Amino acid sequence: MQQRVLKLKAQQQIAPNTFELILSGDVAALAYQPGQFVMLQIPDTAHLLRRPFGIVTIEADRLHLIYRTVGVGTKLLSQCRSGQLLSVFGPLGNGFPTAFLKPKQEVLLIAGGIGMAPLLGLLKRLVAHGIVVTIIFGVKTKAALFYQLELESLAKVYYTTEDGTFGFHGNVNSLIEAKLTQAHYQAIYGCGPAGLLQMIARRYQNHPHVYCAVERPLACGIGECYACVVPARQQNGYYKACEDGPVFSKEQVVF
Amino acid sequence: MTKLAVKLPGLKLKNPIMPASGCFGFGQRYAQLYDLNQLGALTIKATTLKPKLGNATPRIAETASGMLNAIGLQNPGLETVLEEKLPWLQQQYPELPIIANVAGAQTSDYVTVCQKISGAPNVKAIELNVSCPNVAAGGMAFGTDAQTVYALTKACTAVSQVPIYVKLTPNVTDILPIVQAAEAGGAAGFSLINTLVGMRIDLATRKPILGNGTGGLSGPAIKPIAIRMVHRVHQISKLPLIGMGGVSTAADALELMMAGASAVAVGTANFNNPYACVDIIQKLPVIMEKYQVQSIQSLINDMVVSSR
């Protein structure tokens, strides 16, 4: 966990309200686990809270992020041009547990919309270790999909759109019901809206390895301000999304 | 004495900068970023008698040049603070003065926590939190009533082994009766300001964004209010002031000291820049030189705050 100033190398829109951001600088030595995140400072004094983004990859001197514009802060970020300097704090939090996996074992990645961002880094890491990956990528409509070619080159991919404009017409749950009830996976990894993560926890309630990354508004990002708490499943209390997460097992929290 | 050093009741500070309560926890994670010995002091997260779970989520919302929070004083409770948090700070940073922020739902809670926490070897002062806007009982409900402030301050100073600074809320029509009540109760100083009550509405749900409904506004947006209130309290009281509210640069800190603060706490700025406190400490001598301030102590000793 360190703070660095990185230079915007490239930024492009890859879907409506969705941007790919490549930053360059002194990041090659940063060890990270897919699922960990960085806090980006918005280059504007009116927006003082850093934005947390799941790391897609860090390769050589490049930090690769994908984010969705939600409010004015992320919109300002999306307007930044090449050469802009951005303060990046991280990597923070805990990534997806993968140490128990062995080559040739099969896993399922379930992404809802922008939830694909951290799972993309996980996908690359898993494939590099010889794990066989199936992906479900659920979005509202065809235009919201991104990186299809890259995904399909690395995994078996199922798409669902709520409006039926591409792939399976319906939601992730109905797709699993229709096509994947017989499949067995060594682990299930998810990231996306709360409803999707709750569905994953319910559907795979007896599975020993179900891990999802949550999204929460953060302030400090390191566990000192108690802003980002997530209700614990077992006892009366909270976990912190930033320090204890953002990846949690389904046994830990109520997604 | 170096040019940054400053003395307040109970506190010999090597510089006037400290993190504000609630923005820095008990320092353990910030200690992974820099040496906490660089700080003038460290104000710990509000501590209550029993562990407190805090408010429903969402607990924060961004605003222009600021943020709302309604954490609700989530903390591990007095026992854990005494057995784990304070001993860790004592062991790692034996020279670092700790200011214990104390909160409670009723007078007896405050009294018990003050009595016990003031016995910790590194706790050099107590910040009596009668100004949290995000709890149903105690907090700001206490700090807006002069009679309550008097009785509570008196009860706490009677049992505390260290000086008590009463943390004031800006959410009052007139701060004068509150200041006088705390003085009469035996306060050694004041810290101010706590956050201002605010709210934001989610346009899609038509309901408040924060789980608590209202929250406390902090950040650069409230700096002028902090300066004005420090200025006001400095005029009506001789007690030393720890100023806070929207400070994010060394110039901000100096501005608050020129309004009458003897020390300055840094809160929300830590979220924008996790190194905010040490950055301010490093730049303070530069800005002092620019405005011909020989030393912080001389600035405070010679302070005649102009009303215009």
Coordinates of C-alpha atoms in Angstrom, one line a residue:
Chain A
M1 CA 0.0 0.0 0.0
Q2 CA 1.7 3.1 -1.3
Q3 CA 0.8 6.4 -3.0
R4 CA 2.2 7.1 -6.4
V5 CA 1.7 9.6 -9.1
L6 CA 1.1 7.9 -12.4
K7 CA 0.7 9.3 -15.9
L8 CA -2.4 8.7 -18.0
K9 CA -1.2 6.8 -21.0
A10 CA -4.5 6.1 -22.7
Q11 CA -8.2 6.3 -22.0
Q12 CA -11.1 5.2 -24.1
Q13 CA -14.8 4.5 -23.8
I14 CA -15.5 0.8 -24.3
A15 CA -19.2 0.9 -23.6
P16 CA -21.8 3.5 -22.6
N17 CA -20.5 5.1 -19.3
T18 CA -17.7 2.6 -19.2
F19 CA -14.0 3.5 -19.7
E20 CA -10.7 1.7 -20.0
L21 CA -7.9 3.6 -18.3
I22 CA -4.2 2.8 -18.7
L23 CA -1.8 4.6 -16.3
S24 CA 2.0 4.3 -16.5
G25 CA 4.7 4.8 -13.9
D26 CA 6.6 3.0 -11.2
V27 CA 4.3 0.1 -10.7
A28 CA 6.2 -2.9 -12.0
A29 CA 7.3 -4.0 -8.5
L30 CA 3.8 -3.8 -7.0
A31 CA 2.6 -7.3 -6.0
Y32 CA -1.2 -7.6 -6.2
Q33 CA -4.0 -10.1 -6.1
P34 CA -6.9 -9.8 -8.6
G35 CA -9.8 -8.4 -6.5
Q36 CA -7.6 -5.8 -4.8
F37 CA -8.2 -2.2 -5.6
V38 CA -6.6 1.2 -5.9
M39 CA -7.9 4.6 -4.8
L40 CA -7.7 7.2 -7.5
Q41 CA -7.7 10.9 -6.7
I42 CA -10.0 12.9 -8.9
P43 CA -8.0 15.9 -10.2
D44 CA -10.5 18.4 -8.9
T45 CA -10.6 20.0 -5.5
A46 CA -14.4 19.8 -5.2
H47 CA -14.3 16.0 -5.3
L48 CA -12.1 15.1 -2.4
L49 CA -13.0 11.4 -1.9
R50 CA -10.8 9.1 -3.8
R51 CA -12.6 6.6 -6.1
P52 CA -11.9 2.9 -5.5
F53 CA -11.4 0.8 -8.7
G54 CA -10.7 -2.9 -8.9
I55 CA -7.3 -3.6 -10.5
V56 CA -7.6 -5.3 -13.9
T57 CA -3.9 -5.9 -14.3
I58 CA -0.5 -4.5 -13.5
E59 CA 1.9 -5.4 -16.3
A60 CA 5.4 -3.9 -16.5
D61 CA 4.9 -0.1 -16.0
R62 CA 1.2 -0.2 -16.8
L63 CA -1.8 -0.2 -14.4
H64 CA -4.9 -1.2 -16.3
L65 CA -8.3 -0.1 -14.9
I66 CA -11.9 -0.2 -16.1
Y67 CA -14.6 1.9 -14.5
R68 CA -18.1 3.2 -14.9
T69 CA -19.0 6.9 -14.7
V70 CA -21.6 7.3 -12.0
G71 CA -21.4 10.9 -10.9
V72 CA -19.5 14.1 -11.6
G73 CA -16.2 12.8 -10.1
T74 CA -15.9 9.8 -12.4
K75 CA -17.2 11.9 -15.3
L76 CA -14.3 14.4 -14.7
L77 CA -11.9 11.5 -14.7
S78 CA -13.3 10.2 -18.0
Q79 CA -12.5 13.6 -19.6
C80 CA -8.8 13.4 -18.5
R81 CA -6.4 13.3 -21.5
S82 CA -3.1 11.5 -22.1
G83 CA -0.3 13.0 -19.9
Q84 CA -2.6 13.9 -17.0
L85 CA -0.9 13.0 -13.7
L86 CA -3.1 11.0 -11.3
S87 CA -2.4 10.1 -7.7
V88 CA -3.0 6.4 -7.1
F89 CA -3.1 4.8 -3.6
G90 CA -2.8 1.0 -3.4
P91 CA -3.0 -1.9 -3.9
L92 CA -5.5 -2.1 -1.1
G93 CA -7.7 -4.8 0.4
N94 CA -7.8 -8.6 -0.2
G95 CA -8.0 -10.4 -3.5
F96 CA -9.8 -13.5 -4.6
P97 CA -8.5 -16.7 -2.8
T98 CA -7.1 -19.1 -5.4
A99 CA -4.3 -21.0 -3.6
F100 CA -6.5 -24.1 -3.3
L101 CA -6.9 -24.5 -7.0
K102 CA -4.9 -26.9 -9.1
P103 CA -4.3 -26.9 -12.9
K104 CA -7.1 -28.3 -15.1
Q105 CA -9.7 -27.7 -12.4
E106 CA -12.8 -25.8 -13.5
V107 CA -14.1 -22.5 -12.0
L108 CA -17.0 -20.2 -12.7
L109 CA -16.7 -16.4 -12.9
I110 CA -20.0 -14.4 -12.7
A111 CA -19.8 -10.8 -13.7
G112 CA -22.6 -8.2 -13.6
G113 CA -21.8 -5.2 -15.8
I114 CA -18.8 -3.3 -14.5
G115 CA -18.2 -6.2 -12.1
M116 CA -16.2 -7.7 -15.0
A117 CA -13.3 -5.4 -14.2
P118 CA -11.7 -7.3 -11.3
L119 CA -12.7 -10.6 -12.7
L120 CA -10.8 -9.9 -15.9
G121 CA -7.6 -9.8 -14.0
L122 CA -8.6 -13.0 -12.1
L123 CA -9.4 -14.7 -15.4
K124 CA -5.9 -13.9 -16.8
R125 CA -4.2 -15.1 -13.6
L126 CA -6.2 -18.4 -13.5
V127 CA -5.7 -19.2 -17.2
A128 CA -2.0 -18.6 -16.7
H129 CA -2.1 -21.3 -14.0
G130 CA -3.9 -23.8 -16.2
I131 CA -7.3 -23.4 -14.6
V132 CA -10.3 -23.9 -16.9
V133 CA -12.6 -21.0 -16.7
T134 CA -16.3 -20.5 -17.6
I135 CA -17.7 -17.0 -17.5
I136 CA -21.2 -15.6 -17.2
F137 CA -21.3 -12.0 -18.2
G138 CA -24.7 -10.4 -17.5
V139 CA -25.6 -7.0 -18.6
K140 CA -28.8 -4.9 -19.3
T141 CA -28.3 -4.6 -23.0
K142 CA -25.8 -5.6 -25.7
A143 CA -24.2 -2.2 -25.9
A144 CA -23.0 -2.6 -22.3
L145 CA -20.8 -5.6 -23.1
F146 CA -17.0 -5.1 -23.5
Y147 CA -13.9 -7.1 -24.1
Q148 CA -15.8 -10.0 -25.7
L149 CA -12.9 -11.1 -28.0
E150 CA -10.4 -11.2 -25.1
L151 CA -12.8 -13.1 -22.9
E152 CA -13.7 -15.6 -25.5
S153 CA -10.0 -16.2 -26.2
L154 CA -9.4 -17.3 -22.6
A155 CA -12.7 -18.9 -21.4
K156 CA -16.0 -20.3 -22.3
V157 CA -18.3 -17.3 -22.1
Y158 CA -22.1 -17.1 -21.6
Y159 CA -23.7 -13.8 -22.1
T160 CA -27.1 -12.7 -20.8
T161 CA -28.9 -9.5 -21.5
E162 CA -32.0 -8.4 -19.7
D163 CA -33.6 -7.1 -22.9
G164 CA -32.6 -10.1 -25.0
T165 CA -30.5 -8.0 -27.5
F166 CA -27.5 -10.5 -27.2
G167 CA -26.9 -14.0 -25.8
F168 CA -29.4 -15.4 -23.3
H169 CA -32.5 -13.4 -22.8
G170 CA -32.9 -13.0 -19.0
N171 CA -30.8 -12.7 -15.9
V172 CA -27.8 -14.7 -14.7
N173 CA -30.0 -16.9 -12.5
S174 CA -32.2 -17.9 -15.3
L175 CA -29.2 -18.6 -17.5
I176 CA -27.7 -20.9 -14.8
E177 CA -31.1 -22.6 -14.4
A178 CA -31.3 -23.2 -18.2
K179 CA -27.8 -24.2 -19.0
L180 CA -25.5 -24.9 -16.0
T181 CA -27.3 -26.9 -13.4
Q182 CA -25.3 -30.0 -14.1
A183 CA -21.9 -28.3 -14.2
H184 CA -19.6 -28.6 -11.3
Y185 CA -17.0 -26.0 -10.5
Q186 CA -14.1 -26.0 -7.9
A187 CA -14.8 -22.4 -7.1
I188 CA -17.3 -19.6 -7.9
Y189 CA -16.2 -16.0 -8.1
G190 CA -18.5 -13.1 -8.5
C191 CA -18.6 -9.3 -8.8
G192 CA -21.6 -7.1 -9.6
P193 CA -24.7 -5.5 -8.1
A194 CA -25.8 -6.6 -4.6
G195 CA -28.8 -8.6 -6.0
L196 CA -26.5 -10.7 -8.2
L197 CA -24.2 -11.5 -5.3
Q198 CA -27.1 -12.4 -3.1
M199 CA -28.4 -14.8 -5.8
I200 CA -24.9 -16.4 -6.1
A201 CA -24.7 -16.9 -2.3
R202 CA -28.2 -18.5 -2.3
R203 CA -27.8 -20.7 -5.4
Y204 CA -24.4 -22.0 -4.3
Q205 CA -25.1 -22.1 -0.6
N206 CA -23.6 -25.5 0.0
H207 CA -20.5 -24.9 -2.2
P208 CA -17.3 -24.5 -0.1
H209 CA -15.6 -21.9 -2.3
V210 CA -17.8 -19.0 -3.2
Y211 CA -16.1 -15.6 -3.2
C212 CA -17.6 -12.2 -4.3
A213 CA -16.1 -8.7 -4.5
V214 CA -18.4 -6.0 -3.1
E215 CA -18.6 -2.4 -4.2
R216 CA -19.1 0.3 -1.5
P217 CA -18.4 4.0 -1.1
L218 CA -15.1 4.4 0.7
A219 CA -13.4 7.2 2.5
C220 CA -10.0 6.2 4.0
G221 CA -9.7 2.9 2.1
I222 CA -7.5 1.3 4.7
G223 CA -9.9 0.4 7.6
E224 CA -9.7 3.5 9.9
C225 CA -12.9 5.4 9.2
Y226 CA -15.6 2.7 9.4
A227 CA -17.6 4.1 6.4
C228 CA -17.7 1.0 4.2
V229 CA -19.0 -1.6 6.6
V230 CA -20.8 -4.8 5.3
P231 CA -23.1 -6.8 7.7
A232 CA -21.5 -10.0 9.0
R233 CA -23.5 -13.2 8.3
Q234 CA -22.8 -15.1 11.5
Q235 CA -22.6 -12.6 14.4
N236 CA -24.1 -9.2 15.1
G237 CA -21.4 -6.9 13.6
Y238 CA -19.7 -5.6 10.5
Y239 CA -16.7 -6.3 8.3
K240 CA -15.0 -3.4 6.5
A241 CA -15.2 -3.6 2.7
C242 CA -11.8 -1.9 2.3
E243 CA -9.7 -3.7 4.8
D244 CA -11.5 -7.1 5.4
G245 CA -12.7 -7.2 1.8
P246 CA -13.6 -6.2 -0.9
V247 CA -13.6 -10.0 -1.6
F248 CA -15.7 -11.9 0.9
S249 CA -16.7 -15.5 1.1
K250 CA -20.5 -16.1 1.2
E251 CA -20.1 -17.3 4.8
Q252 CA -18.6 -14.0 6.0
V253 CA -21.1 -11.3 5.0
V254 CA -24.6 -10.6 3.8
F255 CA -23.9 -9.4 0.3
Chain B
M1 CA 12.1 24.6 21.9
T2 CA 11.9 24.3 18.2
K3 CA 9.8 26.7 16.1
L4 CA 7.0 24.2 15.7
A5 CA 6.7 23.2 19.3
V6 CA 3.7 24.2 21.3
K7 CA 2.4 23.7 24.9
L8 CA -1.2 23.2 25.9
P9 CA -2.6 21.9 29.2
G10 CA -1.4 18.3 29.5
L11 CA 0.2 18.4 26.0
K12 CA 3.8 19.1 25.1
L13 CA 3.6 18.9 21.3
K14 CA 6.6 19.0 19.0
N15 CA 4.4 20.5 16.4
P16 CA 0.7 21.6 16.4
I17 CA -0.6 19.1 14.0
M18 CA -2.7 16.0 14.9
P19 CA -5.2 13.8 13.1
A20 CA -8.8 14.5 14.1
S21 CA -10.8 11.9 15.9
G22 CA -12.7 9.4 13.8
C23 CA -10.6 10.0 10.6
F24 CA -7.6 8.0 11.8
G25 CA -9.0 5.1 13.9
F26 CA -6.3 4.2 16.5
G27 CA -3.5 4.8 14.0
Q28 CA -2.6 1.3 13.2
R29 CA -3.1 1.4 9.4
Y30 CA -1.6 4.9 9.0
A31 CA 1.4 3.6 10.9
Q32 CA 2.0 1.4 7.8
L33 CA 2.3 4.6 5.7
Y34 CA 4.5 6.8 7.9
D35 CA 6.2 7.1 11.3
L36 CA 3.5 8.4 13.6
N37 CA 6.2 9.9 15.8
Q38 CA 6.2 12.8 13.3
L39 CA 2.7 13.8 14.6
G40 CA 2.3 16.4 17.3
A41 CA -0.3 14.2 18.9
L42 CA -2.9 11.6 17.9
T43 CA -6.6 11.9 18.7
I44 CA -8.1 8.4 18.8
K45 CA -11.5 7.3 17.5
A46 CA -14.3 8.2 19.9
T47 CA -14.4 5.6 22.7
T48 CA -17.6 4.5 24.5
L49 CA -18.1 2.3 27.5
K50 CA -19.4 -0.6 25.6
P51 CA -18.6 -1.6 22.0
K52 CA -20.7 0.3 19.5
L53 CA -21.9 -1.0 16.2
G54 CA -22.6 2.4 14.6
N55 CA -25.3 3.4 12.1
A56 CA -26.9 1.7 9.1
T57 CA -25.2 2.1 5.7
P58 CA -24.6 4.1 3.6
R59 CA -22.6 6.0 6.1
I60 CA -21.0 8.6 3.8
A61 CA -22.0 10.8 0.9
E62 CA -19.8 13.2 -1.1
T63 CA -20.7 16.9 -1.4
A64 CA -19.0 19.8 -3.1
S65 CA -15.6 20.2 -1.4
G66 CA -16.7 18.1 1.5
M67 CA -18.5 15.0 2.6
L68 CA -21.3 13.9 4.9
N69 CA -20.7 11.1 7.4
A70 CA -22.9 9.3 9.8
I71 CA -20.7 6.5 11.1
G72 CA -22.4 6.6 14.5
L73 CA -19.4 6.2 16.7
Q74 CA -18.6 2.6 15.8
N75 CA -15.8 1.6 18.1
P76 CA -14.6 -1.5 20.0
G77 CA -15.4 -0.1 23.4
L78 CA -13.4 1.0 26.5
E79 CA -12.1 -2.5 27.4
T80 CA -10.5 -3.2 24.0
V81 CA -9.2 0.3 23.7
L82 CA -7.5 0.0 27.1
E83 CA -6.2 -3.6 26.6
E84 CA -5.2 -3.4 22.9
K85 CA -5.3 -0.1 21.2
L86 CA -3.6 2.2 23.7
P87 CA -0.9 -0.3 24.7
W88 CA -0.1 -0.8 21.1
L89 CA 0.4 3.0 20.6
Q90 CA 2.4 3.1 23.9
Q91 CA 4.7 0.3 22.8
Q92 CA 5.2 1.6 19.3
Y93 CA 5.3 5.3 20.0
P94 CA 6.1 5.9 23.7
E95 CA 6.7 9.6 23.1
L96 CA 3.5 10.3 21.1
P97 CA 0.9 12.2 23.2
I98 CA -2.6 10.6 22.8
I99 CA -5.8 12.6 23.1
A100 CA -8.7 10.2 24.0
N101 CA -12.0 11.2 22.4
V102 CA -14.7 10.1 24.9
A103 CA -18.4 9.7 24.0
G104 CA -21.4 8.2 25.7
A105 CA -25.2 8.0 25.8
Q106 CA -25.5 9.1 29.4
T107 CA -23.4 11.0 32.0
S108 CA -22.4 7.9 33.9
D109 CA -20.9 6.4 30.7
Y110 CA -18.8 9.5 30.1
V111 CA -17.6 9.6 33.7
T112 CA -16.6 5.9 33.7
V113 CA -14.7 6.2 30.4
C114 CA -12.9 9.4 31.5
Q115 CA -11.9 7.9 34.8
K116 CA -10.4 4.7 33.3
I117 CA -9.0 6.0 30.0
S118 CA -7.2 8.9 31.7
G119 CA -5.2 6.4 33.7
A120 CA -3.5 5.1 30.5
P121 CA 0.1 6.2 30.6
N122 CA 0.1 7.7 27.0
V123 CA -3.3 9.5 27.3
K124 CA -2.3 13.1 28.0
A125 CA -5.7 14.7 27.5
I126 CA -9.3 13.9 26.9
E127 CA -11.5 15.4 24.2
L128 CA -15.0 15.3 25.5
N129 CA -17.3 14.5 22.6
V130 CA -20.5 16.4 23.2
S131 CA -20.9 17.2 19.6
C132 CA -21.3 14.1 17.5
P133 CA -24.4 14.8 15.3
N134 CA -24.9 11.2 14.4
V135 CA -26.1 9.4 17.6
A136 CA -29.6 9.5 19.1
A137 CA -28.4 9.8 22.7
G138 CA -25.5 11.9 24.1
G139 CA -23.3 13.5 21.5
M140 CA -24.7 16.7 20.2
A141 CA -27.8 16.5 22.3
F142 CA -25.5 17.1 25.3
G143 CA -23.3 19.8 23.6
T144 CA -26.2 22.1 22.6
D145 CA -27.5 22.4 26.2
A146 CA -25.4 24.6 28.5
Q147 CA -26.7 23.1 31.8
T148 CA -25.9 19.6 30.5
V149 CA -22.4 20.7 29.4
Y150 CA -21.7 22.2 32.8
A151 CA -22.8 19.1 34.7
L152 CA -21.1 16.7 32.4
T153 CA -17.8 18.6 32.3
K154 CA -17.8 18.9 36.1
A155 CA -18.5 15.2 36.6
C156 CA -15.7 14.3 34.2
T157 CA -13.1 16.7 35.4
A158 CA -13.7 15.4 38.9
V159 CA -12.6 11.9 38.0
S160 CA -10.1 12.5 35.1
Q161 CA -6.4 12.4 35.7
V162 CA -5.7 14.5 32.6
P163 CA -7.0 17.9 31.3
I164 CA -10.3 17.8 29.5
Y165 CA -10.9 19.6 26.2
V166 CA -14.6 20.0 25.4
K167 CA -15.3 19.4 21.7
L168 CA -17.8 22.0 20.6
T169 CA -20.5 21.6 18.0
P170 CA -21.1 24.4 15.5
N171 CA -24.8 23.5 15.4
V172 CA -25.9 26.1 18.0
T173 CA -27.3 29.6 17.6
D174 CA -24.8 31.0 20.1
I175 CA -21.7 29.3 21.3
L176 CA -21.2 31.7 24.3
P177 CA -23.4 29.9 26.9
I178 CA -21.9 26.5 26.0
V179 CA -18.3 27.9 26.3
Q180 CA -19.1 29.5 29.7
A181 CA -20.8 26.3 31.0
A182 CA -17.7 24.2 30.0
E183 CA -15.4 26.7 31.6
A184 CA -17.4 26.7 34.8
G185 CA -17.3 22.9 34.8
G186 CA -13.6 22.9 34.7
A187 CA -12.6 22.4 31.1
A188 CA -8.9 22.9 30.3
G189 CA -9.6 23.9 26.8
F190 CA -11.8 23.4 23.7
S191 CA -11.6 21.6 20.5
L192 CA -13.7 22.8 17.6
I193 CA -15.5 22.4 15.4
N194 CA -17.3 19.1 15.0
T195 CA -19.2 18.6 11.8
L196 CA -22.3 20.5 10.7
V197 CA -25.6 18.6 10.3
G198 CA -26.5 18.1 6.7
M199 CA -28.4 15.8 4.3
R200 CA -28.5 14.6 0.8
I201 CA -31.4 13.0 -1.1
D202 CA -31.1 10.2 -3.7
L203 CA -33.1 11.4 -6.7
A204 CA -34.0 7.8 -7.8
T205 CA -35.3 6.7 -4.4
R206 CA -36.4 10.2 -3.2
K207 CA -35.0 9.3 0.2
P208 CA -32.0 10.5 2.1
I209 CA -28.8 8.9 0.9
L210 CA -27.4 8.2 4.3
G211 CA -28.8 5.3 6.3
N212 CA -29.0 7.7 9.3
G213 CA -30.9 10.3 7.3
T214 CA -28.7 13.2 8.4
G215 CA -24.9 13.3 8.6
G216 CA -22.1 15.6 9.6
L217 CA -20.6 17.8 6.9
S218 CA -16.8 18.1 6.9
G219 CA -14.0 19.0 4.5
P220 CA -12.8 22.3 2.9
A221 CA -16.4 23.4 2.5
I222 CA -16.6 24.1 6.3
K223 CA -13.3 25.8 6.8
P224 CA -14.6 29.3 6.9
I225 CA -17.1 28.3 9.6
A226 CA -14.3 26.7 11.6
I227 CA -12.2 29.8 11.4
R228 CA -15.1 32.0 12.4
M229 CA -16.0 29.8 15.4
V230 CA -12.4 29.5 16.6
H231 CA -12.1 33.3 16.2
R232 CA -15.3 33.7 18.3
V233 CA -14.4 31.3 21.0
H234 CA -10.9 32.8 21.2
Q235 CA -12.5 36.2 21.9
I236 CA -14.8 34.9 24.7
S237 CA -12.5 32.5 26.4
K238 CA -8.9 32.5 27.6
L239 CA -8.7 28.7 27.4
P240 CA -6.5 27.2 24.6
L241 CA -8.2 25.9 21.5
I242 CA -7.5 22.9 19.2
G243 CA -8.9 24.1 15.9
M244 CA -10.3 21.8 13.2
G245 CA -12.6 22.0 10.2
G246 CA -11.5 21.6 6.6
V247 CA -7.8 21.9 7.1
S248 CA -5.9 20.3 4.2
T249 CA -2.8 22.5 3.8
A250 CA -0.2 24.1 6.0
A251 CA -1.7 27.5 5.0
D252 CA -5.1 26.3 6.3
A253 CA -3.5 25.3 9.6
L254 CA -1.8 28.6 9.9
E255 CA -5.0 30.4 9.1
L256 CA -6.8 28.6 11.9
M257 CA -4.0 29.4 14.3
M258 CA -4.2 33.1 13.3
A259 CA -7.9 32.9 14.2
G260 CA -6.9 31.7 17.7
A261 CA -6.1 28.0 17.7
S262 CA -3.1 26.7 19.6
A263 CA -3.1 23.4 17.7
V264 CA -4.8 22.1 14.7
A265 CA -6.5 18.7 13.9
V266 CA -6.7 17.3 10.4
G267 CA -9.7 15.2 9.5
T268 CA -11.2 14.7 6.1
A269 CA -8.0 15.6 4.3
N270 CA -6.6 12.3 5.4
F271 CA -9.0 10.6 3.0
N272 CA -8.0 12.7 0.0
N273 CA -4.3 12.4 0.9
P274 CA -3.4 9.7 3.4
Y275 CA -0.1 11.6 4.1
A276 CA -2.0 14.9 4.8
C277 CA -0.8 15.3 8.4
V278 CA 2.9 14.8 7.7
D279 CA 2.7 16.9 4.5
I280 CA 1.3 19.7 6.5
I281 CA 4.0 19.3 9.2
Q282 CA 6.7 19.4 6.6
K283 CA 5.3 22.5 4.8
L284 CA 4.5 24.4 8.0
P285 CA 8.0 26.0 8.4
V286 CA 7.9 27.1 4.8
I287 CA 4.6 28.9 5.1
M288 CA 5.7 30.3 8.5
E289 CA 8.7 31.8 7.0
K290 CA 6.7 33.3 4.2
Y291 CA 4.5 35.2 6.7
Q292 CA 7.2 36.0 9.2
V293 CA 6.0 33.7 11.9
Q294 CA 9.1 33.0 14.1
S295 CA 7.6 30.1 16.1
I296 CA 4.2 28.6 16.7
Q297 CA 4.5 29.3 20.4
S298 CA 5.3 33.0 19.8
L299 CA 2.4 33.2 17.4
I300 CA 0.0 31.9 20.1
N301 CA 1.6 34.0 23.0
D302 CA 1.4 37.2 21.0
M303 CA -1.9 36.5 19.5
V304 CA -4.2 39.5 19.3
V305 CA -6.9 38.4 17.0
S306 CA -8.4 41.3 15.0
S307 CA -12.1 41.3 14.7
R308 CA -11.8 42.5 11.1

